[in-house]
mmCIF file of C-alpha atoms and ligand atoms in Angstrom:
data_model
loop_
_atom_site.group_PDB
_atom_site.id
_atom_site.type_symbol
_atom_site.label_atom_id
_atom_site.label_comp_id
_atom_site.label_asym_id
_atom_site.label_seq_id
_atom_site.Cartn_x
_atom_site.Cartn_y
_atom_site.Cartn_z
ATOM 1 C CA MET A 30 8.904 64.307 -2.257
ATOM 2 C CA ALA A 31 8.192 65.370 -6.086
ATOM 3 C CA ILE A 32 10.970 66.654 -8.581
ATOM 4 C CA ASN A 33 9.927 69.530 -10.742
ATOM 5 C CA ILE A 34 12.064 70.387 -13.656
ATOM 6 C CA ILE A 35 12.197 72.731 -16.591
ATOM 7 C CA LEU A 36 13.471 72.613 -19.987
ATOM 8 C CA LEU A 37 14.861 75.942 -21.471
ATOM 9 C CA GLY A 38 15.313 76.455 -24.986
ATOM 10 C CA PRO A 39 14.733 78.180 -28.041
ATOM 11 C CA PRO A 40 12.131 76.759 -30.465
ATOM 12 C CA GLY A 41 13.181 73.563 -31.972
ATOM 13 C CA ALA A 42 15.680 72.787 -29.229
ATOM 14 C CA GLY A 43 14.044 69.365 -28.644
ATOM 15 C CA LYS A 44 12.443 70.404 -25.365
ATOM 16 C CA GLY A 45 8.922 68.245 -26.427
ATOM 17 C CA THR A 46 11.059 65.228 -27.524
ATOM 18 C CA GLN A 47 13.029 64.854 -24.068
ATOM 19 C CA ALA A 48 9.821 65.829 -22.243
ATOM 20 C CA ARG A 49 8.002 62.796 -23.940
ATOM 21 C CA ARG A 50 11.067 60.390 -22.890
ATOM 22 C CA LEU A 51 10.969 61.595 -19.292
ATOM 23 C CA ILE A 52 7.176 61.030 -18.907
ATOM 24 C CA GLU A 53 8.060 56.994 -19.859
ATOM 25 C CA GLU A 54 11.438 56.720 -18.151
ATOM 26 C CA ARG A 55 10.554 58.689 -14.996
ATOM 27 C CA GLY A 56 6.551 59.182 -14.572
ATOM 28 C CA LEU A 57 6.768 62.630 -14.815
ATOM 29 C CA VAL A 58 3.728 64.936 -16.037
ATOM 30 C CA GLN A 59 4.474 67.205 -19.115
ATOM 31 C CA LEU A 60 3.137 70.760 -18.655
ATOM 32 C CA SER A 61 3.615 72.015 -22.349
ATOM 33 C CA THR A 62 2.073 75.408 -22.728
ATOM 34 C CA GLY A 63 2.360 75.159 -26.481
ATOM 35 C CA ASP A 64 0.197 72.061 -26.366
ATOM 36 C CA MET A 65 -2.688 73.429 -23.965
ATOM 37 C CA LEU A 66 -2.538 76.749 -26.024
ATOM 38 C CA ARG A 67 -3.015 74.562 -29.283
ATOM 39 C CA GLU A 68 -5.760 72.779 -27.664
ATOM 40 C CA ALA A 69 -7.545 75.720 -26.537
ATOM 41 C CA ARG A 70 -7.358 76.675 -30.122
ATOM 42 C CA SER A 71 -8.756 73.622 -31.813
ATOM 43 C CA SER A 72 -11.567 73.161 -29.055
ATOM 44 C CA GLY A 73 -12.871 76.660 -30.266
ATOM 45 C CA THR A 74 -12.725 78.440 -26.714
ATOM 46 C CA GLU A 75 -12.869 82.183 -26.608
ATOM 47 C CA MET A 76 -9.126 82.087 -25.191
ATOM 48 C CA GLY A 77 -8.221 79.900 -27.904
ATOM 49 C CA LYS A 78 -9.560 82.389 -30.553
ATOM 50 C CA ARG A 79 -8.065 85.096 -29.004
ATOM 51 C CA VAL A 80 -4.373 83.410 -28.890
ATOM 52 C CA ALA A 81 -4.614 82.056 -32.609
ATOM 53 C CA GLU A 82 -3.318 84.814 -34.412
ATOM 54 C CA VAL A 83 -0.605 85.834 -31.881
ATOM 55 C CA MET A 84 0.850 82.111 -31.946
ATOM 56 C CA ASP A 85 0.591 81.901 -35.939
ATOM 57 C CA ARG A 86 2.701 85.270 -35.776
ATOM 58 C CA GLY A 87 5.277 83.716 -33.447
ATOM 59 C CA GLU A 88 4.684 86.374 -30.914
ATOM 60 C CA LEU A 89 4.089 85.313 -27.098
ATOM 61 C CA VAL A 90 0.695 85.055 -25.815
ATOM 62 C CA THR A 91 0.200 87.196 -22.665
ATOM 63 C CA ASP A 92 1.717 86.014 -19.124
ATOM 64 C CA GLU A 93 -2.061 86.385 -17.737
ATOM 65 C CA ILE A 94 -3.365 83.576 -20.168
ATOM 66 C CA VAL A 95 -0.303 81.252 -19.768
ATOM 67 C CA ILE A 96 -0.111 81.553 -15.890
ATOM 68 C CA GLY A 97 -3.740 80.868 -15.747
ATOM 69 C CA LEU A 98 -3.482 77.778 -17.785
ATOM 70 C CA ILE A 99 -0.399 76.372 -15.584
ATOM 71 C CA ARG A 100 -2.288 77.104 -12.416
ATOM 72 C CA GLU A 101 -5.079 74.996 -13.657
ATOM 73 C CA LYS A 102 -2.708 72.111 -14.338
ATOM 74 C CA LEU A 103 -0.665 72.136 -11.068
ATOM 75 C CA GLY A 104 -3.139 70.645 -8.821
ATOM 76 C CA GLN A 105 -2.787 67.345 -10.602
ATOM 77 C CA GLY A 106 1.066 66.423 -10.125
ATOM 78 C CA GLY A 107 2.148 62.845 -9.364
ATOM 79 C CA ASN A 108 5.936 62.256 -9.200
ATOM 80 C CA GLY A 109 6.345 65.932 -10.353
ATOM 81 C CA PHE A 110 6.021 68.081 -13.614
ATOM 82 C CA ILE A 111 8.097 68.815 -16.579
ATOM 83 C CA PHE A 112 7.828 72.393 -17.648
ATOM 84 C CA ASP A 113 8.135 72.356 -21.510
ATOM 85 C CA GLY A 114 7.995 75.807 -23.084
ATOM 86 C CA PHE A 115 7.139 77.587 -19.767
ATOM 87 C CA PRO A 116 8.416 79.596 -18.149
ATOM 88 C CA ARG A 117 9.081 82.318 -21.234
ATOM 89 C CA THR A 118 9.148 85.571 -19.175
ATOM 90 C CA LEU A 119 10.559 86.871 -16.248
ATOM 91 C CA ALA A 120 6.993 87.555 -15.219
ATOM 92 C CA GLN A 121 6.191 84.086 -15.792
ATOM 93 C CA ALA A 122 9.129 82.351 -13.895
ATOM 94 C CA ASP A 123 8.296 84.793 -10.719
ATOM 95 C CA ALA A 124 4.732 83.246 -10.827
ATOM 96 C CA LEU A 125 5.832 79.860 -10.953
ATOM 97 C CA GLN A 126 8.042 80.242 -8.018
ATOM 98 C CA ALA A 127 5.392 81.709 -6.083
ATOM 99 C CA LEU A 128 2.927 78.736 -7.007
ATOM 100 C CA MET A 129 5.664 76.104 -6.310
ATOM 101 C CA ALA A 130 6.096 77.809 -3.127
ATOM 102 C CA GLU A 131 2.155 77.625 -2.317
ATOM 103 C CA MET A 132 2.435 74.039 -2.658
ATOM 104 C CA GLY A 133 5.222 73.336 -0.666
ATOM 105 C CA GLN A 134 7.418 72.440 -3.925
ATOM 106 C CA ARG A 135 10.385 73.934 -5.566
ATOM 107 C CA VAL A 136 11.929 73.764 -9.082
ATOM 108 C CA ASP A 137 14.888 71.259 -8.671
ATOM 109 C CA ALA A 138 16.464 71.654 -12.194
ATOM 110 C CA VAL A 139 16.479 74.019 -14.944
ATOM 111 C CA ILE A 140 18.174 72.217 -18.055
ATOM 112 C CA GLU A 141 19.141 74.930 -20.671
ATOM 113 C CA MET A 142 18.971 73.113 -23.984
ATOM 114 C CA ARG A 143 21.844 74.618 -26.147
ATOM 115 C CA VAL A 144 21.264 74.559 -30.264
ATOM 116 C CA ASP A 145 22.978 76.588 -32.599
ATOM 117 C CA ASP A 146 20.385 78.999 -34.639
ATOM 118 C CA ALA A 147 21.375 77.591 -37.981
ATOM 119 C CA ALA A 148 20.183 73.955 -36.696
ATOM 120 C CA LEU A 149 16.997 75.470 -35.160
ATOM 121 C CA VAL A 150 15.678 76.351 -38.775
ATOM 122 C CA ALA A 151 16.647 72.963 -39.787
ATOM 123 C CA ARG A 152 14.992 71.207 -37.032
ATOM 124 C CA ILE A 153 11.785 73.524 -37.082
ATOM 125 C CA SER A 154 10.977 72.999 -41.065
ATOM 126 C CA GLY A 155 11.298 69.248 -40.694
ATOM 127 C CA ARG A 156 9.180 68.983 -37.792
ATOM 128 C CA PHE A 157 5.995 66.912 -37.789
ATOM 129 C CA THR A 158 3.749 65.316 -35.012
ATOM 130 C CA CYS A 159 1.288 62.384 -34.660
ATOM 131 C CA GLY A 160 -1.872 64.528 -33.976
ATOM 132 C CA ASN A 161 -3.392 61.142 -32.129
ATOM 133 C CA CYS A 162 -0.540 60.577 -29.308
ATOM 134 C CA GLY A 163 2.159 63.797 -29.847
ATOM 135 C CA GLU A 164 4.885 61.978 -30.883
ATOM 136 C CA VAL A 165 7.342 64.249 -32.383
ATOM 137 C CA TYR A 166 9.250 63.245 -35.818
ATOM 138 C CA HIS A 167 11.683 64.826 -38.089
ATOM 139 C CA ASP A 168 11.821 64.465 -42.055
ATOM 140 C CA ALA A 169 15.709 64.031 -41.612
ATOM 141 C CA THR A 170 16.473 63.184 -38.098
ATOM 142 C CA LYS A 171 13.688 61.098 -37.038
ATOM 143 C CA PRO A 172 11.231 59.859 -39.778
ATOM 144 C CA THR A 173 8.434 57.064 -39.270
ATOM 145 C CA ALA A 174 9.515 53.802 -39.818
ATOM 146 C CA LYS A 175 6.694 53.443 -42.358
ATOM 147 C CA PRO A 176 5.733 56.688 -44.317
ATOM 148 C CA GLY A 177 2.593 58.105 -43.051
ATOM 149 C CA VAL A 178 1.912 56.228 -40.216
ATOM 150 C CA CYS A 179 3.041 56.856 -36.598
ATOM 151 C CA ASP A 180 5.440 54.468 -34.951
ATOM 152 C CA VAL A 181 3.806 54.876 -31.697
ATOM 153 C CA CYS A 182 0.191 54.566 -32.251
ATOM 154 C CA GLY A 183 -0.320 53.600 -35.780
ATOM 155 C CA SER A 184 -2.396 56.674 -36.593
ATOM 156 C CA THR A 185 -2.084 58.272 -40.085
ATOM 157 C CA ASP A 186 -2.887 61.828 -38.581
ATOM 158 C CA LEU A 187 0.411 63.321 -38.926
ATOM 159 C CA ARG A 188 0.782 67.175 -38.929
ATOM 160 C CA ARG A 189 2.563 69.776 -39.241
ATOM 161 C CA ARG A 190 2.077 73.178 -37.402
ATOM 162 C CA ALA A 191 1.237 76.369 -38.973
ATOM 163 C CA ASP A 192 3.650 78.254 -37.044
ATOM 164 C CA ASP A 193 6.557 76.333 -38.460
ATOM 165 C CA ASN A 194 7.543 78.313 -41.138
ATOM 166 C CA ALA A 195 10.752 80.825 -41.818
ATOM 167 C CA GLU A 196 8.962 83.711 -41.220
ATOM 168 C CA SER A 197 7.128 82.809 -37.773
ATOM 169 C CA LEU A 198 10.710 81.334 -36.768
ATOM 170 C CA LYS A 199 12.300 84.553 -37.202
ATOM 171 C CA THR A 200 9.909 86.224 -34.868
ATOM 172 C CA ARG A 201 9.765 83.630 -32.307
ATOM 173 C CA LEU A 202 13.494 83.314 -32.424
ATOM 174 C CA MET A 203 13.632 87.077 -31.542
ATOM 175 C CA GLU A 204 10.995 86.716 -28.786
ATOM 176 C CA TYR A 205 13.213 84.158 -27.365
ATOM 177 C CA TYR A 206 16.413 86.302 -27.354
ATOM 178 C CA LYS A 207 14.318 89.384 -25.926
ATOM 179 C CA LYS A 208 12.131 87.783 -23.540
ATOM 180 C CA THR A 209 13.157 84.165 -22.747
ATOM 181 C CA SER A 210 16.858 84.199 -22.758
ATOM 182 C CA PRO A 211 17.075 86.226 -19.597
ATOM 183 C CA LEU A 212 15.709 83.433 -17.875
ATOM 184 C CA ILE A 213 19.090 81.706 -18.060
ATOM 185 C CA GLY A 214 20.678 84.280 -15.994
ATOM 186 C CA TYR A 215 17.691 84.179 -13.481
ATOM 187 C CA TYR A 216 18.166 80.448 -13.055
ATOM 188 C CA TYR A 217 21.979 80.486 -13.208
ATOM 189 C CA VAL A 218 21.917 83.006 -9.923
ATOM 190 C CA LYS A 219 19.264 80.625 -7.995
ATOM 191 C CA GLY A 220 21.618 78.077 -8.701
ATOM 192 C CA ASN A 221 20.046 75.386 -10.402
ATOM 193 C CA LEU A 222 20.426 75.704 -13.900
ATOM 194 C CA THR A 223 22.703 73.078 -16.148
ATOM 195 C CA PRO A 224 23.439 73.278 -19.690
ATOM 196 C CA VAL A 225 23.221 70.269 -22.153
ATOM 197 C CA ASP A 226 24.412 69.962 -25.488
ATOM 198 C CA GLY A 227 21.194 69.756 -27.701
ATOM 199 C CA LEU A 228 22.937 69.202 -30.773
ATOM 200 C CA ALA A 229 23.973 65.567 -29.878
ATOM 201 C CA GLN A 230 21.810 62.638 -30.952
ATOM 202 C CA ILE A 231 18.254 62.421 -29.254
ATOM 203 C CA ASP A 232 19.218 59.409 -27.111
ATOM 204 C CA VAL A 233 22.436 61.183 -26.056
ATOM 205 C CA VAL A 234 20.647 64.552 -24.943
ATOM 206 C CA GLY A 235 18.336 62.081 -22.901
ATOM 207 C CA ALA A 236 21.279 60.446 -21.320
ATOM 208 C CA GLN A 237 22.643 64.190 -20.534
ATOM 209 C CA ILE A 238 19.560 64.729 -19.012
ATOM 210 C CA GLY A 239 19.345 61.772 -16.887
ATOM 211 C CA LYS A 240 22.475 62.223 -15.329
ATOM 212 C CA VAL A 241 21.380 65.834 -14.358
ATOM 213 C CA LEU A 242 17.896 64.194 -12.750
ATOM 214 C CA ASP A 243 20.031 61.524 -10.811
ATOM 215 C CA LYS A 244 21.935 64.150 -8.852
ATOM 216 C CA ILE A 245 18.812 65.290 -7.493
ATOM 217 C CA PRO A 246 18.286 64.038 -4.062
ATOM 218 C CA ARG A 247 14.921 62.662 -3.501
ATOM 219 C CA TRP A 248 13.068 61.782 -0.100
ATOM 220 C CA SER A 249 10.488 59.369 -0.886
HETATM 221 P P1 ADP B 2 8.198 75.623 -29.630
HETATM 222 O O1 ADP B 2 7.967 74.180 -29.360
HETATM 223 O O2 ADP B 2 8.676 75.953 -30.966
HETATM 224 O O3 ADP B 2 9.296 75.790 -28.743
HETATM 225 P P2 ADP B 2 5.377 76.052 -28.157
HETATM 226 O O4 ADP B 2 4.837 74.678 -28.727
HETATM 227 O O5 ADP B 2 6.219 75.573 -27.091
HETATM 228 O O6 ADP B 2 6.840 76.159 -29.525
HETATM 229 O O7 ADP B 2 4.776 77.241 -28.517
HETATM 230 C C1 ADP B 2 4.256 77.703 -29.802
HETATM 231 C C2 ADP B 2 3.552 79.112 -29.269
HETATM 232 O O8 ADP B 2 2.683 79.169 -28.181
HETATM 233 C C3 ADP B 2 4.560 80.365 -29.144
HETATM 234 O O9 ADP B 2 5.060 80.686 -30.229
HETATM 235 C C4 ADP B 2 3.667 81.089 -28.338
HETATM 236 O O10 ADP B 2 3.066 81.950 -29.223
HETATM 237 C C5 ADP B 2 2.952 80.061 -27.579
HETATM 238 N N1 ADP B 2 3.319 80.021 -26.225
HETATM 239 C C6 ADP B 2 3.572 78.885 -25.657
HETATM 240 N N2 ADP B 2 4.434 78.588 -24.608
HETATM 241 C C7 ADP B 2 4.180 80.290 -24.078
HETATM 242 C C8 ADP B 2 4.546 80.794 -22.920
HETATM 243 N N3 ADP B 2 4.925 80.301 -21.549
HETATM 244 N N4 ADP B 2 4.379 82.088 -22.949
HETATM 245 C C9 ADP B 2 3.911 82.906 -24.032
HETATM 246 N N5 ADP B 2 3.273 82.277 -25.212
HETATM 247 C C10 ADP B 2 3.412 81.014 -25.219
HETATM 248 P P1 ADP B 3 11.088 72.002 -29.099
HETATM 249 O O1 ADP B 3 9.809 71.408 -28.192
HETATM 250 O O2 ADP B 3 11.964 72.552 -28.235
HETATM 251 O O3 ADP B 3 10.412 73.216 -30.014
HETATM 252 P P2 ADP B 3 10.876 69.506 -30.547
HETATM 253 O O4 ADP B 3 11.318 68.464 -29.467
HETATM 254 O O5 ADP B 3 9.735 69.559 -31.156
HETATM 255 O O6 ADP B 3 11.653 70.828 -29.779
HETATM 256 O O7 ADP B 3 12.174 69.188 -31.775
HETATM 257 C C1 ADP B 3 12.182 69.795 -33.015
HETATM 258 C C2 ADP B 3 12.424 69.039 -34.091
HETATM 259 O O8 ADP B 3 13.739 68.496 -34.066
HETATM 260 C C3 ADP B 3 11.571 67.737 -34.095
HETATM 261 O O9 ADP B 3 11.188 67.422 -35.687
HETATM 262 C C4 ADP B 3 12.250 66.546 -33.526
HETATM 263 O O10 ADP B 3 12.265 65.249 -33.992
HETATM 264 C C5 ADP B 3 13.982 67.263 -33.800
HETATM 265 N N1 ADP B 3 14.556 67.021 -32.821
HETATM 266 C C6 ADP B 3 14.525 66.961 -31.721
HETATM 267 N N2 ADP B 3 15.634 66.745 -30.817
HETATM 268 C C7 ADP B 3 17.014 66.399 -31.787
HETATM 269 C C8 ADP B 3 17.903 66.041 -31.774
HETATM 270 N N3 ADP B 3 18.745 66.073 -30.578
HETATM 271 N N4 ADP B 3 18.595 65.496 -32.820
HETATM 272 C C9 ADP B 3 18.210 65.904 -34.035
HETATM 273 N N5 ADP B 3 16.783 65.949 -34.488
HETATM 274 C C10 ADP B 3 15.971 66.495 -33.017
HETATM 275 ZN ZN1 ZN B 4 0.696 58.574 -32.956
#
């Protein structure tokens, strides 16, 4: 039986960072709608062009587009999925529920990554990623060992996101509070929400998430 988990939290909470650890440690498949949308943008598809401005402003892309992207990827599961940045609205959560049921699967755990708003500004403004392998870095908390070179793959293609600026972050946080934070109540009532302290060091957050996953019963 596969296990499926959701990483829920505001922009900069550390979802992508933890998802990458889980791929390595647990063999789960990361489904990041943010990554999928950025890929669509850079490959210049019609959909990519349509969503580019919305993303740069920091607003949410329509449910229809995002649910379509997730539906396409769900057929490819191995040990299970880590949903990173999805769902972000109640409509997306309901759609995920239905898709999982169709596959005879379920969401086993929803990890709520709690981080203060003030810390998010510092997280977002120092973030950069490797364009080749996707490793996530931070100027202060997770710099590369050698300046300008990715520790994991050696690439020098290190990038900052167009939407990682103070103005867009304000919009993204507002979108989070208005549209995504109700999911905390939604999954609490469903009974599978576990909060973790996202302000702790990366390894400590990883250990907290590991404990939650170890409690999920598996049958294979
Ligand atoms: P962050 O890492 O800051 O949380 P993401 O990379 O997950 O940001 O998302 C970047 C942008 O992509 C969002 O601001 C939004 O415009 C769009 N996006 C990503 N996932 C979704 C989603 N599930 N629903 C709607 N829009 C999304
Ligand atoms: P999200 O996917 O939720 O938007 P990221 O994983 O991209 O968040 O992390 C945002 C930034 O904060 C990155 O620069 C990352 O290196 C850094 N970061 C992530 N987790 C921690 C942590 N526990 N402590 C300090 N910095 C962190
Ligand atoms: Zn790399």
